[in-house]
Short mmCIF file of C-alpha atoms and ligand atoms in Angstrom, two decimals:
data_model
loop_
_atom_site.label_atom_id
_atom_site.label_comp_id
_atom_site.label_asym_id
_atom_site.label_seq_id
_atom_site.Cartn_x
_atom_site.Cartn_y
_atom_site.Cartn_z
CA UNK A 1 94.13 86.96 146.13
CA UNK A 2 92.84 87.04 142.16
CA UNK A 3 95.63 88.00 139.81
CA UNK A 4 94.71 90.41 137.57
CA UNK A 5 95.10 88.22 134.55
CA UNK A 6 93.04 85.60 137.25
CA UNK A 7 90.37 88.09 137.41
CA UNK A 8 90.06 88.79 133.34
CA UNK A 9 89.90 85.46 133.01
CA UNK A 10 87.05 85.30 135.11
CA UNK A 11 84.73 88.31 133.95
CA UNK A 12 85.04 86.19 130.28
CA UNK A 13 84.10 83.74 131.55
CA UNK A 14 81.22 85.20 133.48
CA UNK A 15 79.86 86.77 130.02
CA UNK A 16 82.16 89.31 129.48
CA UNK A 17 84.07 90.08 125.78
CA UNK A 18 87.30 89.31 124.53
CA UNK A 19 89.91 92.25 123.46
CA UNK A 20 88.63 91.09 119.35
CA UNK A 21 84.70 92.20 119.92
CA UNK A 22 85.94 95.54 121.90
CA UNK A 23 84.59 98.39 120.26
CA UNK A 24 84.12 101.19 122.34
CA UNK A 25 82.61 104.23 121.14
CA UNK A 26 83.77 107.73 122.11
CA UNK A 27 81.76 109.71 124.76
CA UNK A 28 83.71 113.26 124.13
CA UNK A 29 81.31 116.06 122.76
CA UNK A 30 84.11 118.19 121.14
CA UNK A 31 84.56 120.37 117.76
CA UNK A 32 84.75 118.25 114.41
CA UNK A 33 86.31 119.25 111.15
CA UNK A 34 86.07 116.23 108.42
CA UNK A 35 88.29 117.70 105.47
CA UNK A 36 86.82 116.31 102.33
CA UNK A 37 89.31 118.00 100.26
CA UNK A 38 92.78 119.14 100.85
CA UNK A 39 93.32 122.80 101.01
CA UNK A 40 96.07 123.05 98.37
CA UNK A 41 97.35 120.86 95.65
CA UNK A 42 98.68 117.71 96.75
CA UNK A 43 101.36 115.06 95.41
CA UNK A 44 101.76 112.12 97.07
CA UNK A 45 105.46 110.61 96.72
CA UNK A 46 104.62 106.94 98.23
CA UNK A 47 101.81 104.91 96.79
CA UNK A 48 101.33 101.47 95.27
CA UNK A 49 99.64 101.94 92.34
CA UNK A 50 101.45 99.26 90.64
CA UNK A 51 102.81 96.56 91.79
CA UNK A 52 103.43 94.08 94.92
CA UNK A 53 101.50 92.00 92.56
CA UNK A 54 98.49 93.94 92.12
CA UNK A 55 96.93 94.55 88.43
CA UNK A 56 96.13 97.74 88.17
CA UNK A 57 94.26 98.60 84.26
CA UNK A 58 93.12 101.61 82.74
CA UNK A 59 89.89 101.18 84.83
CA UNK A 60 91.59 101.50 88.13
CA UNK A 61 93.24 104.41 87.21
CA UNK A 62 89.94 106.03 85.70
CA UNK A 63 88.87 105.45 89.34
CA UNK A 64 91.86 106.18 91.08
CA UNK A 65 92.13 110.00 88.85
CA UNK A 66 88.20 110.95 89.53
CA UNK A 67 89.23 110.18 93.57
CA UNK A 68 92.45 112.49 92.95
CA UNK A 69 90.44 115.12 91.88
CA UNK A 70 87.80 114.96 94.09
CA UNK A 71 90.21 115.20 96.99
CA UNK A 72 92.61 117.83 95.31
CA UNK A 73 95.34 115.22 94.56
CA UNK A 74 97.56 116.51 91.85
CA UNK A 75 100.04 113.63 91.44
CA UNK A 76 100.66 110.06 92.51
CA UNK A 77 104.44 108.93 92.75
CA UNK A 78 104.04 104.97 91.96
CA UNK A 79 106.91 104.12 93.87
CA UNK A 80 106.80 99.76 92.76
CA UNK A 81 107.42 100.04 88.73
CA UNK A 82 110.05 97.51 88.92
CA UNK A 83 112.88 97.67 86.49
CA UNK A 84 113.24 98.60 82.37
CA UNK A 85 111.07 95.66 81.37
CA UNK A 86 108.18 96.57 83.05
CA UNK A 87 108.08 100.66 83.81
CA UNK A 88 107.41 100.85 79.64
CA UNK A 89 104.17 99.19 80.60
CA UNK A 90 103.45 100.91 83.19
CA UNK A 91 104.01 104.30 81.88
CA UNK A 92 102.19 103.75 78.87
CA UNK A 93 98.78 102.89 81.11
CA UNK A 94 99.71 106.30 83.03
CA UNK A 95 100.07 108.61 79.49
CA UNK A 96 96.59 109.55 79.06
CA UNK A 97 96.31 110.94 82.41
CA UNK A 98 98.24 114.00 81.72
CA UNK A 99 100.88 113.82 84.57
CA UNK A 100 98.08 112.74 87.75
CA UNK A 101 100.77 109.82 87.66
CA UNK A 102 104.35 109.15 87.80
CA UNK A 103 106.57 106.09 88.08
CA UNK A 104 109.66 104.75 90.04
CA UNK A 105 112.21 102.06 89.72
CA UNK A 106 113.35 99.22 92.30
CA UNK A 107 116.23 97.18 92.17
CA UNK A 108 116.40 93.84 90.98
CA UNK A 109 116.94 92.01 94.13
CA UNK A 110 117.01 88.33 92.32
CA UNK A 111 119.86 89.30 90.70
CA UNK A 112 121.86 90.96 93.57
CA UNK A 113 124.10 87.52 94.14
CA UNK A 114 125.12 87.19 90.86
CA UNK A 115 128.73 88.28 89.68
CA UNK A 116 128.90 91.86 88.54
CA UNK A 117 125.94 92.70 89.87
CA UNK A 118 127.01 95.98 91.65
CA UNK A 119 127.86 97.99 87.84
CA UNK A 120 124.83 96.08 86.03
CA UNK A 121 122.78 98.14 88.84
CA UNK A 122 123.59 101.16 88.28
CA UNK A 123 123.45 100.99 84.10
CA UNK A 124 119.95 99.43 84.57
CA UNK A 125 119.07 102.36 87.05
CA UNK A 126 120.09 105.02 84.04
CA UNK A 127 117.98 102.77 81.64
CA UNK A 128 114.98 103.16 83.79
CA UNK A 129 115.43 106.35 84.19
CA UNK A 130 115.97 107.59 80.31
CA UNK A 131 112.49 105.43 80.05
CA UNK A 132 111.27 108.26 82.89
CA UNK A 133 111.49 106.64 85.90
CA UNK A 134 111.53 109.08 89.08
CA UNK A 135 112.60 107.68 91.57
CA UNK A 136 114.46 104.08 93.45
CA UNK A 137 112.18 102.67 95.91
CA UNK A 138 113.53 100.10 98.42
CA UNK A 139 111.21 98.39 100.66
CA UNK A 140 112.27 96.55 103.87
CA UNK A 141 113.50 93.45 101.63
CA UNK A 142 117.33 94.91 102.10
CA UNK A 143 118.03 94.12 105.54
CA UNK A 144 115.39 91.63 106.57
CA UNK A 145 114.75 89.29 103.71
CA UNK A 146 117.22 89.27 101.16
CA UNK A 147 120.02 86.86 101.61
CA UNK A 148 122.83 85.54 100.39
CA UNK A 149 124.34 81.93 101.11
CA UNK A 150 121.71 82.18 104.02
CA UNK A 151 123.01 85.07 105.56
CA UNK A 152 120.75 88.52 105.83
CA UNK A 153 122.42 91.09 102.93
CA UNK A 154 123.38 94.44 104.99
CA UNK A 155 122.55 97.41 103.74
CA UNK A 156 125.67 98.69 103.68
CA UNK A 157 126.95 95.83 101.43
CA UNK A 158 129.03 97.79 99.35
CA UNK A 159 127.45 95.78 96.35
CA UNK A 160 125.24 98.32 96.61
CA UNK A 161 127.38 101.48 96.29
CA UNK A 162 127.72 102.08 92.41
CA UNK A 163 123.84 102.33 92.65
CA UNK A 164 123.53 104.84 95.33
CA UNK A 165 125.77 106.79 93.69
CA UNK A 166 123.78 106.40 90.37
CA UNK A 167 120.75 107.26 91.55
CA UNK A 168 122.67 110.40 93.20
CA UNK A 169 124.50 111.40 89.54
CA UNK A 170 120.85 110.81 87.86
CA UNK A 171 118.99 112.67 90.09
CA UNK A 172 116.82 110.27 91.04
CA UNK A 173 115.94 110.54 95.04
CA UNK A 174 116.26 107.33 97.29
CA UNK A 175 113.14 106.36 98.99
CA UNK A 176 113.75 103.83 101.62
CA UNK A 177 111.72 101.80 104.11
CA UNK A 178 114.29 100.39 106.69
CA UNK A 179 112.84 97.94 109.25
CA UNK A 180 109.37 98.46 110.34
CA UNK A 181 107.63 99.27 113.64
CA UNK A 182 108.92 99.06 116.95
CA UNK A 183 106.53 96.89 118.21
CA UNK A 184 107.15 94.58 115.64
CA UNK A 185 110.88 93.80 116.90
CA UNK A 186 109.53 92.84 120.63
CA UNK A 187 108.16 90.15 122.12
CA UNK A 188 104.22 89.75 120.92
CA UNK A 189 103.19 89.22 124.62
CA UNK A 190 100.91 91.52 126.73
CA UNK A 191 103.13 94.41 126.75
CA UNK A 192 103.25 94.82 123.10
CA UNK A 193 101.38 97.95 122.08
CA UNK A 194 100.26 96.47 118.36
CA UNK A 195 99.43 93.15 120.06
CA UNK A 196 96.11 92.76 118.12
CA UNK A 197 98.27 93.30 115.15
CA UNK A 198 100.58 90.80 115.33
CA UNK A 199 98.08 87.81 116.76
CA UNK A 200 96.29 88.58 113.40
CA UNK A 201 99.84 88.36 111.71
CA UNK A 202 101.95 86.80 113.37
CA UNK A 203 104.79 86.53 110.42
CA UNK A 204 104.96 90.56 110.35
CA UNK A 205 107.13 89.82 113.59
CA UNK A 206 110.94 89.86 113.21
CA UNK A 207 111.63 89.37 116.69
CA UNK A 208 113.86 86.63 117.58
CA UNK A 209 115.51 84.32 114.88
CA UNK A 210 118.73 85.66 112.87
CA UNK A 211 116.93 89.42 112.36
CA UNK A 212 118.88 92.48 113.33
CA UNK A 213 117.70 94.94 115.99
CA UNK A 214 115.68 97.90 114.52
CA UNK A 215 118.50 100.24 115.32
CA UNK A 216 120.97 97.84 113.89
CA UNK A 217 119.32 98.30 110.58
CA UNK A 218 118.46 101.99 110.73
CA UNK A 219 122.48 102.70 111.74
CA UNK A 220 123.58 100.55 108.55
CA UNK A 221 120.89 102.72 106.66
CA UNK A 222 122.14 105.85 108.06
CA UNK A 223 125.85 104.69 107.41
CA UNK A 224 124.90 104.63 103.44
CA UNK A 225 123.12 108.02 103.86
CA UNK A 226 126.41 109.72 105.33
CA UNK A 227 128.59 107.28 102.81
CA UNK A 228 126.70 109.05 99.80
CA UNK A 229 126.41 112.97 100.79
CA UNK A 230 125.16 113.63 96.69
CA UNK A 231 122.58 111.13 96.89
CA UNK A 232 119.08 112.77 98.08
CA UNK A 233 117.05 109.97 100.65
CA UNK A 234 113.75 110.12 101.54
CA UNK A 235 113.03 108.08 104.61
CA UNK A 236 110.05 106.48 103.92
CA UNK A 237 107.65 106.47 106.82
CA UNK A 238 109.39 109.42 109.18
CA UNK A 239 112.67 107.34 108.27
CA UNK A 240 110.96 104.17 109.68
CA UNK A 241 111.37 106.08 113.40
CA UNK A 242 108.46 107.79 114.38
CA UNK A 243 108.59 106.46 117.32
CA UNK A 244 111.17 108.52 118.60
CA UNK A 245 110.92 112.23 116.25
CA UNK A 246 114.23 113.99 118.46
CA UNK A 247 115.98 110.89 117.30
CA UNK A 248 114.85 111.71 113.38
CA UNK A 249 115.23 115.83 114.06
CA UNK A 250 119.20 114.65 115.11
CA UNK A 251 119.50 112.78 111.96
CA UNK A 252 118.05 115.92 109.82
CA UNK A 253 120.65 118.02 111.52
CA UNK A 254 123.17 115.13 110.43
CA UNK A 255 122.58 114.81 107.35
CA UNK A 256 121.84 117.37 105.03
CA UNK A 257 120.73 113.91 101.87
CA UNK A 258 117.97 113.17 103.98
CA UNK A 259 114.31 113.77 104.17
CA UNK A 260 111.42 112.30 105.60
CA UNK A 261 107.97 110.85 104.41
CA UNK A 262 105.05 110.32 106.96
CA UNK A 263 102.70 107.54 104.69
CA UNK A 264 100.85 105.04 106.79
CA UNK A 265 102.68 106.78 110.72
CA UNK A 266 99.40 108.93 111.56
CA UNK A 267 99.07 106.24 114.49
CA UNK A 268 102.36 107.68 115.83
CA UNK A 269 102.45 111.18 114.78
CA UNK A 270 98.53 112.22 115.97
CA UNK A 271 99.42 110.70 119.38
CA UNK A 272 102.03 113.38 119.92
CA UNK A 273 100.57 116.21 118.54
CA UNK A 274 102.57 119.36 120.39
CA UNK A 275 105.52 117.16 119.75
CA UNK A 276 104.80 116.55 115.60
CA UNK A 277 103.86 119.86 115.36
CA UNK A 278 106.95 121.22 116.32
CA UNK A 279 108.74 118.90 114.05
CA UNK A 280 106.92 119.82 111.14
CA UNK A 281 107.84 123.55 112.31
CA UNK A 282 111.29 122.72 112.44
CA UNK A 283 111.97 120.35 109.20
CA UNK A 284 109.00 122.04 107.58
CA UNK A 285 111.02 121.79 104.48
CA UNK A 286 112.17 118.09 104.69
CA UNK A 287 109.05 117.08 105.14
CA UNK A 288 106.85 114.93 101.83
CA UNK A 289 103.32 114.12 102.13
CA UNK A 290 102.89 110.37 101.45
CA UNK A 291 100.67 107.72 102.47
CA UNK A 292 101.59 103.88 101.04
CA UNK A 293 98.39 104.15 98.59
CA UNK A 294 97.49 100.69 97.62
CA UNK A 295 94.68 99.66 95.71
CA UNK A 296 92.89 97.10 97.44
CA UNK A 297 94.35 97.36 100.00
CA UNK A 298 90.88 96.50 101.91
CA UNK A 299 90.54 95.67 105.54
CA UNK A 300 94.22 93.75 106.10
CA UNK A 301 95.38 97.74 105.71
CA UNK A 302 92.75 100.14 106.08
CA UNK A 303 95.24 102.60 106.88
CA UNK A 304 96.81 102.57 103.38
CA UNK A 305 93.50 101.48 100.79
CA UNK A 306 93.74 104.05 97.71
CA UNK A 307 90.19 105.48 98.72
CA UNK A 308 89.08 108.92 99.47
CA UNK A 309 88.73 107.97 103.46
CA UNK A 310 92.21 107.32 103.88
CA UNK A 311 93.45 110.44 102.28
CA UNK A 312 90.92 112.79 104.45
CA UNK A 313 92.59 111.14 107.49
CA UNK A 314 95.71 113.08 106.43
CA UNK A 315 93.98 116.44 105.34
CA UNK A 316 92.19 115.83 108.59
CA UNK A 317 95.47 115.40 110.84
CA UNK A 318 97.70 117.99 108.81
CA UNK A 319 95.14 120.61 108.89
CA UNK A 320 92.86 120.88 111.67
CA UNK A 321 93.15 120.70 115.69
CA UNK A 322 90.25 118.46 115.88
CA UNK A 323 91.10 115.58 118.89
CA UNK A 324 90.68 112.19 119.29
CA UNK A 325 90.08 110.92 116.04
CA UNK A 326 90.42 107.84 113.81
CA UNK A 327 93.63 107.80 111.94
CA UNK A 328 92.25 105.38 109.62
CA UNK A 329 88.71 104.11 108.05
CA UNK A 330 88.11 101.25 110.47
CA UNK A 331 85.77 100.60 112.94
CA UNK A 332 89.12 99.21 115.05
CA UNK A 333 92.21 100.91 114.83
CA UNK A 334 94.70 98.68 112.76
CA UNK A 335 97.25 99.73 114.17
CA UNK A 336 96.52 99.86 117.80
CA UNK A 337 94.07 100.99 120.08
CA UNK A 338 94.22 104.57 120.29
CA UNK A 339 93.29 107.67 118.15
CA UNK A 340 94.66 110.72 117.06
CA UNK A 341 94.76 114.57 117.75
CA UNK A 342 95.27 117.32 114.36
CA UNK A 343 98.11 119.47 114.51
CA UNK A 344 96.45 122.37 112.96
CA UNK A 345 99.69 123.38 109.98
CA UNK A 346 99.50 126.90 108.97
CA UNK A 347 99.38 127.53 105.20
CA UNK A 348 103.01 128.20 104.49
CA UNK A 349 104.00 124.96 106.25
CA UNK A 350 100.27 123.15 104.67
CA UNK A 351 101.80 123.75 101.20
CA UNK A 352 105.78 122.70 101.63
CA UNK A 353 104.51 119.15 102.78
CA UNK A 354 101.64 118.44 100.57
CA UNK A 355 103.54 119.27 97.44
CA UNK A 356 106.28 122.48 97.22
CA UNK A 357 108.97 119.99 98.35
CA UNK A 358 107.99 116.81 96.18
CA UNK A 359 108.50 119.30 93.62
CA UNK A 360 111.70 120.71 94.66
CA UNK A 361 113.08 117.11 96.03
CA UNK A 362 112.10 115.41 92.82
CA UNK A 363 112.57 117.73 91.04
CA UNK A 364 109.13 117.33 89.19
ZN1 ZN B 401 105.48 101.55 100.59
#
């Protein structure tokens, strides 16, 4: 008897492909609705335009502005602008653009085991922000890669406390990517569902060593969320859960700080269309368009490269009922191997998500 891994072994082998040169085309003859431009005025509250060591200059952003108009983008939320040395910069680059673009802070992780780090957050916080930062964007580098003598730095190290509650008294909302996928916390073997993924990237992979388990990190997340009630979250990427959206609606109903973002989670959300539909019906006003932007991002992230083709995705997801689709510009899915259904938003929920609560939320 062949085993089935015997007998895919052996159809290679007689001349047949390996999973990498799979491309199979769709045979499905059904309705298409490419959405070139989004219906109503959108901001997007998660992008890249700066930094993650990327130059952006006034060119890019020339660029980057005729794309936002062409696709009915109103603003961009820079989320990297690092800290009161460099958001000057960064805003004056942004000026002559009338408002298409805004800026955030981030902490200043380097500095996070020094003594007295805790108040000199939260003063530097209030500098950025009389300089006009936004917003406090903190990626996945609290719980997974900073550390202290060796050890991981929770993310409910109260270190960390005087700055929630300064971006709370400041007004400045929270945006926070905890963890990452699923996927990406399990073995990379056969039964991983991004397995392409990680054999192209092996070191995205915190499974096994000294990492946390996903929920681990998303419970101390959620313990700073309930520990700071006049702090306003966003949880970037459905609140890094999208996996799982009952879970997410439970933590809505929780906790009245948070909201979510959906940037680079079409993979997730267009594969459970009746389900994300009735989420966005539900938390209709929680809900910020946002899609991890990044210039350049080329083919390593398809799913997030500032171009036109990425946004339409979106538009395309959010506002027709179009099925099986691509939810990014690739010939192979990045993310995984399937595609994605639209879930077809009336208007009143349409214009909530792609800007009416950025507004409200940040307050813009
Ligand atoms: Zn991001």
């Amino acid at each position: 008897m062949m085993t089935r891994r015997g007998f895919l072994l052996q159809t290679a082998a007689a001349g047949g492909i390996g999973l990498r040169e799979y491309e199979p085309k769709s045979t499905l003859r059904v309705p298409e609705h490419p959405v070139a431009r989004a219906k109503f005025p959108v901001i997007d509250v998660h992008t890249h335009v700066f930094g993650l060591g990327r130059k952006t200059g006034p060119q890019d952003l020339a660029q980057i502005a005729r794309w936002m108009d062409e696709c009915n983008l109103q603003t961009l939320l820079n989320l990297t602008g690092g800290n009161s040395e460099t958001i000057p910069g960064i805003l004056k680059m942004m000026a002559p653009f009338g408002g298409k673009f805004l800026t955030g802070a981030e902490p200043m992780w380097n500095r996070a085991t020094e003594p007295g780090y805790a108040k000199w957050q939260a003063a530097e916080l209030e500098k950025c922000k009389q300089q006009g930062a936004r917003s406090l964007k903190i990626l996945k580098t609290l719980g997974l890669v900073l550390r202290d003598q060796g050890k991981l730095v929770k993310i409910d190290d109260p270190r960390f406390d005087p700055m929630w509650d300064a971006a709370g008294a400041l007004g400045m909302p929270v945006l926070i990517h905890t963890s990452d996928p699923a996927p990406f916390f399990q073995p990379i073997n056969r039964f991983n569902e991004r397995y392409e993924e990680l054999q192209n990237h092996p070191d995205w992979s915190f499974y096994g060593k000294d990492y946390p388990s996903k929920r681990d990190l998303l419970d101390a997340r959620n313990r700073v969320i309930a520990r700071h009630s006049k702090t306003t979250f966003i949880g970037l990427h459905v609140a890094n859960l999208p996996e799982d959206l009952a879970q997410v609606g439970q933590w809505l109903d929780q906790y009245r700080n948070l909201n979510v973002e959906i940037g680079a989670r079409l993979g997730e959300l267009g594969r459970q269309p009746r389900t994300a539909r009735r989420f966005f019906d539900r938390y209709q006003d929680r809900i910020l368009f946002g899609t991890d932007a990044t210039p350049n991002a080329g083919k390593e992230f398809p799913q997030q490269d500032l171009k036109p083709e990425m946004f339409r995705c979106y538009f395309r997801f959010l506002e027709t009922e179009d099925e099986y689709f691509d939810y990014a510009p690739s010939a192979v899915p990045p993310q995984g191997r399937w595609r994605i259904y639209g879930i077809g938003l009336p208007d009143g929920i349409l214009k909530k998500v792609y800007r009416d609560n950025a507004v409200r939320i940040l307050k813009l």
